Coordinates of C-alpha atoms in Angstrom, one line a residue:
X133 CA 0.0 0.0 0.0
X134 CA 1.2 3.4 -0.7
X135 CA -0.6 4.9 2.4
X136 CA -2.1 4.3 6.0
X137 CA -5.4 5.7 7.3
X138 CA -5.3 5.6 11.4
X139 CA -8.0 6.9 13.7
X140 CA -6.0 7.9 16.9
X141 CA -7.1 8.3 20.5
X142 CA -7.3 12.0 20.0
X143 CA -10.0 12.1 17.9
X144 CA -8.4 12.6 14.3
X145 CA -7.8 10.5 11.6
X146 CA -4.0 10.5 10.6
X147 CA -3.2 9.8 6.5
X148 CA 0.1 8.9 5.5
X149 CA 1.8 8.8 2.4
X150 CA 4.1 5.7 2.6
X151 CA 6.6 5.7 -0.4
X152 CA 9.5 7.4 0.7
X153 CA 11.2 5.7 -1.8
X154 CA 9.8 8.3 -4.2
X155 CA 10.0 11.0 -1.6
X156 CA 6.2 10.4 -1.3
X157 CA 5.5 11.0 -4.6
X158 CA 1.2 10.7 -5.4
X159 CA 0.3 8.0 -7.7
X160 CA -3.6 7.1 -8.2
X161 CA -3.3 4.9 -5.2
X162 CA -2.7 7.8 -3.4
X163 CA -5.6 9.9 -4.9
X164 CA -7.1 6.6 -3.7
X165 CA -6.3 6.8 -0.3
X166 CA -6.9 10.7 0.3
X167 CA -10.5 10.0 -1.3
X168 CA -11.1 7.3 1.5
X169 CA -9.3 10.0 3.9
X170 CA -11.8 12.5 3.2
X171 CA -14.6 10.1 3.4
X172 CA -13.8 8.6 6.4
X173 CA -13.4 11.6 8.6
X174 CA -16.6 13.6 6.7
X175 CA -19.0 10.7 8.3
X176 CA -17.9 9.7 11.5
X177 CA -17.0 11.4 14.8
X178 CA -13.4 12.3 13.8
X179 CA -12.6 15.7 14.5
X180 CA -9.9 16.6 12.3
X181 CA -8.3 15.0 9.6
X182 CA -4.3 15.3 9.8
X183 CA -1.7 14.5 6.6
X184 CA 1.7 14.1 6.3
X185 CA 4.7 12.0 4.5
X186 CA 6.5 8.8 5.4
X187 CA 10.3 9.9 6.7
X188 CA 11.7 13.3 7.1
X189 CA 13.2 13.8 3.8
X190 CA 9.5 14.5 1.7
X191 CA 6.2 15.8 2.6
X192 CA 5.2 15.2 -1.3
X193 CA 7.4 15.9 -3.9
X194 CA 4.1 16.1 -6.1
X195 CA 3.1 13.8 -8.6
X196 CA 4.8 10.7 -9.7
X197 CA 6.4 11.8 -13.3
X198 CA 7.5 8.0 -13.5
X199 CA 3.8 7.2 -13.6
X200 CA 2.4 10.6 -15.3
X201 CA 5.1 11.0 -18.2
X202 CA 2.8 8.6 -19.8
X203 CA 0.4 11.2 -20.4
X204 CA 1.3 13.5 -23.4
X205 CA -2.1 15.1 -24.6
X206 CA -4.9 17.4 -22.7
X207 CA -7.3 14.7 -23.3
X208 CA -4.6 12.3 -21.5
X209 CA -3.7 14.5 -19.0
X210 CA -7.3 16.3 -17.9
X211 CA -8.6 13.1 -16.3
X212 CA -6.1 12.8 -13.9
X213 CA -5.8 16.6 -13.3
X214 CA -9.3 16.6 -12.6
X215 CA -9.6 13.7 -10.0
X216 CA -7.0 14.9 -8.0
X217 CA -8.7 18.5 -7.8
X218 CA -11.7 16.9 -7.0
X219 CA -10.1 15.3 -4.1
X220 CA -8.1 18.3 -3.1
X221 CA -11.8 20.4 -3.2
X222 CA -13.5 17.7 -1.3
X223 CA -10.1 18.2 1.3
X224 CA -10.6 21.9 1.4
X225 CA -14.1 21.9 1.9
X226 CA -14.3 18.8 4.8
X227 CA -16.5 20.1 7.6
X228 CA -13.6 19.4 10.4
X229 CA -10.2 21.3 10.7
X230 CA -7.4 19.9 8.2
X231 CA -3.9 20.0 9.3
X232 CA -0.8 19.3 6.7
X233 CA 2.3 18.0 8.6
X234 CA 5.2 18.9 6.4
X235 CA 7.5 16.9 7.6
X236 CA 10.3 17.0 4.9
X237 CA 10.6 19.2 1.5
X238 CA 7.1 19.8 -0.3
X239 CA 7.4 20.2 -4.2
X240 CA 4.8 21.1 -6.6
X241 CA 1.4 19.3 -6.2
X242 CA 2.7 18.1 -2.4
X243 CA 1.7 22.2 -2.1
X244 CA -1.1 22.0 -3.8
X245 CA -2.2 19.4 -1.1
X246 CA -0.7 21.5 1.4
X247 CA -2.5 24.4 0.4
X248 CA -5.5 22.4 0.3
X249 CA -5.5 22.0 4.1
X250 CA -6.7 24.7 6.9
X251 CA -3.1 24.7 8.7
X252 CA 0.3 23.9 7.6
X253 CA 3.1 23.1 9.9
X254 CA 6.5 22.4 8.7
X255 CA 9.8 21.2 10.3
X256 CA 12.3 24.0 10.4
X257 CA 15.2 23.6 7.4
X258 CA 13.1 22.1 5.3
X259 CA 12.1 24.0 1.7
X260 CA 9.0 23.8 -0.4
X261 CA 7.9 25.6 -3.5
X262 CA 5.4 25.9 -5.7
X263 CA 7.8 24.9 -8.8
X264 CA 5.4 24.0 -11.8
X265 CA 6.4 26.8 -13.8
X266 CA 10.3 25.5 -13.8
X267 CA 8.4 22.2 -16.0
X268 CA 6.4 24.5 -18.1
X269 CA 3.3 23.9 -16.7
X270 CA 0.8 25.4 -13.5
X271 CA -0.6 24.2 -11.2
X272 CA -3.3 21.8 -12.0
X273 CA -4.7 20.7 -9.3
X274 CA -6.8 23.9 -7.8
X275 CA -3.5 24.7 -5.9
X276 CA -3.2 28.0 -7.5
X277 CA -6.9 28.9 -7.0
X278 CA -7.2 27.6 -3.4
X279 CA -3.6 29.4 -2.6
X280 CA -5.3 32.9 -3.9
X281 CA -7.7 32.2 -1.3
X282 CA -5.1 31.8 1.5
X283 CA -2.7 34.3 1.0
X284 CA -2.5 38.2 -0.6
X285 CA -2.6 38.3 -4.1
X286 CA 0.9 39.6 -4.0
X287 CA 2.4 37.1 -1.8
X288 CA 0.3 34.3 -4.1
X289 CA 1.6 35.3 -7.3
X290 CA 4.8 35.7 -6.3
X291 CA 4.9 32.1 -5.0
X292 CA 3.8 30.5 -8.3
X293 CA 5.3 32.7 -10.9
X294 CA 9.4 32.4 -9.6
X295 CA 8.6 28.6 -9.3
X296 CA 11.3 28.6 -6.6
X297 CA 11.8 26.4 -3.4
X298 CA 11.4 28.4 -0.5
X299 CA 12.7 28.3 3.1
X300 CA 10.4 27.1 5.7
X301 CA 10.8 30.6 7.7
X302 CA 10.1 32.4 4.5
X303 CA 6.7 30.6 3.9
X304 CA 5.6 31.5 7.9
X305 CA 6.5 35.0 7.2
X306 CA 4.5 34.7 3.6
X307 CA 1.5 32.9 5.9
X308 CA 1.4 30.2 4.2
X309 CA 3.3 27.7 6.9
X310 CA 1.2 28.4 10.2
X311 CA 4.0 27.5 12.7
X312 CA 7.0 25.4 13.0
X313 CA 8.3 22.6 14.9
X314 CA 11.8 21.0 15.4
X315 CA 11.3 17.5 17.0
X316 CA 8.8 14.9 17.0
X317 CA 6.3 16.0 14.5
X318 CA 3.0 14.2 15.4
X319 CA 3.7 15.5 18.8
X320 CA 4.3 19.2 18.0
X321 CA 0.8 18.5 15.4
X322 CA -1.0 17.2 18.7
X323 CA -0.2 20.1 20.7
X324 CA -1.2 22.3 17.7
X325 CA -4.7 21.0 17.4
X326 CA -5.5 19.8 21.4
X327 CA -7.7 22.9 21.9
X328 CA -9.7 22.5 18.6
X329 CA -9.8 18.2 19.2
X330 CA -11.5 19.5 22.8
X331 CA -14.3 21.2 21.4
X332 CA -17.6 19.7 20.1
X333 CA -17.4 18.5 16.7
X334 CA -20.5 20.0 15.5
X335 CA -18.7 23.7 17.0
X336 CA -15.9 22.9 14.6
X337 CA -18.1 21.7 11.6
X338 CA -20.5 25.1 12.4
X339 CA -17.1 27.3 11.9
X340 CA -15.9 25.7 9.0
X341 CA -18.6 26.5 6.8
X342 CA -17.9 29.9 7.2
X343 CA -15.5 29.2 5.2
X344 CA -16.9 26.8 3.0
X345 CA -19.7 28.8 2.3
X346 CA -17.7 31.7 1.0
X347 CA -16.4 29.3 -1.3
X348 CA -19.1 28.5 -2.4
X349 CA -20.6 31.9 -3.1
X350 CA -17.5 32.7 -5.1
X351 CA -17.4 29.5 -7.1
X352 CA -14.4 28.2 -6.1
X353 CA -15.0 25.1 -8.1
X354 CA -15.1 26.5 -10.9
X355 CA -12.4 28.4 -11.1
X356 CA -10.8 25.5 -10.3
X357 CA -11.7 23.5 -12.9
X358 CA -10.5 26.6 -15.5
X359 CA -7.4 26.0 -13.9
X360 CA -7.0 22.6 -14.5
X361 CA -8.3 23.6 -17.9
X362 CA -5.7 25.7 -18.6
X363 CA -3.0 23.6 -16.9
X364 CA -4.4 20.7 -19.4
X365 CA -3.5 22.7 -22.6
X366 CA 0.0 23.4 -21.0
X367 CA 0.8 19.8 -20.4
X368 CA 0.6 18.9 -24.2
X369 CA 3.1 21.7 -25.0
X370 CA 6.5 20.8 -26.6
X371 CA 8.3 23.1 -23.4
X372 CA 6.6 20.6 -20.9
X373 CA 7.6 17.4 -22.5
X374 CA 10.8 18.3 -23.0
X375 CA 11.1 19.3 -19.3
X376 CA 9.8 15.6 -18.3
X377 CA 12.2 14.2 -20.9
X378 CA 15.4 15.5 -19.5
X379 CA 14.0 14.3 -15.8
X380 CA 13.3 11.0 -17.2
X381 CA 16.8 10.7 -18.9
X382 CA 18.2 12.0 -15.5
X383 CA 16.5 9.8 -13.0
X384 CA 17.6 6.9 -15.4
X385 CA 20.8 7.4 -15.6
X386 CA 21.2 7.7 -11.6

């Protein structure tokens, strides 16, 4: 399996991505997994849903080019663009707080998942990045949409258009990490979340459609799904599949 679902005694349901092989790289059994994630913790009496990476070297480095280089066209590519930003809208708008625990570098779509989340917290030293335009490509998963809904438009389009990794103390003074920790990471999560996990789930399900409501209003979805549109049309272009050619050649020649 490339992931573990656990309910803990605290009340939240922990998802793991468990291919550190591939520095947690998502593959469809990932998408899998998150999907029974977010079902799980949407009908039962968890009260937050918490997601991190196997290891401390990757969060998620994004997804799996050794699985997705197969897809050259939009029509190839959409399908899978659009199940994972379903799944990443279905995360964002779970009525129970969403935590990621960045516990090693996050890369591309991992932020997209990240961003996804209500909190982020990140081990100090690590870096992440928003780095899709460095292959040619946006984000195409909602990441970019949902991450305009985080952050200032300034501090947003600065993240995505210099496609550069980022030091964790840069992205807590950007907003977009929400604190950071140094030693055991489910602990420093625990200690995060022990106030919210106290309270009344149907308190923290009331709050969150504050939120999700707003999203709502301003049709979130669907600006998501222009973005995966557009990100589509980008992945069939000669400057992307030259980008995943050279990583290819790269990662096969060690």
């Amino acid at each position: 399996m490339s992931y573990t679902i656990e309910k803990r005694e605290k009340g939240y349901l922990l998802f793991t991505i468990t291919r550190s092989e591939k520095r947690n790289a998502i593959n469809y059994e990932v998408m899998k997994g998150l999907r029974e994630a977010v079902n799980r913790a949407a009908v039962s009496d968890i009260k937050a849903l918490i997601i991190t990476g196997e290891g401390s070297q990757a969060f998620c480095s994004g997804g799996d080019l050794s699985v997705f280089h197969l897809l050259h066209t939009k029509e190839e590519a959409y399908p899978m663009l659009s199940m994972m930003a379903n799944i990443l809208y279905s995360l964002l708008t779970l009525p129970i707080p969403t935590i990621a625990l960045i516990n090693g570098t996050a890369i591309g779509g991992g932020c997209e998942l990240a961003a996804a989340c209500d909190f982020r917290l990140a081990r100090k030293g690590i870096k992440a990045g928003f780095v899709q335009g460095n292959q040619a490509i946006t984000t195409g998963w909602g990441g970019g949409s949902i991450l305009a809904e985080k952050l200032s438009a300034a501090c947003a389009m600065k993240l995505l258009m210099e496609a550069e990794l980022q030091t964790a103390e840069d992205l807590k003074n950007a907003g977009f990490f929400n604190a950071l920790f140094e030693n055991d990471s489910l602990q420093a999560c625990e200690v995060f979340i022990d106030k919210m996990v106290t309270k009344d789930v149907s308190v923290l399900q009331s709050y969150k459609k504050v939120w999700t409501r707003k999203w709502e209003e301003t049709k979130l979805r669907e600006r998501i799904e222009e973005e995966v549109r557009n990100c589509s049309l980008l992945w069939e272009s000669d400057a992307h599949h030259n980008y995943v050619k050279t990583f290819m050649s790269k990662k096969n020649n060690g």
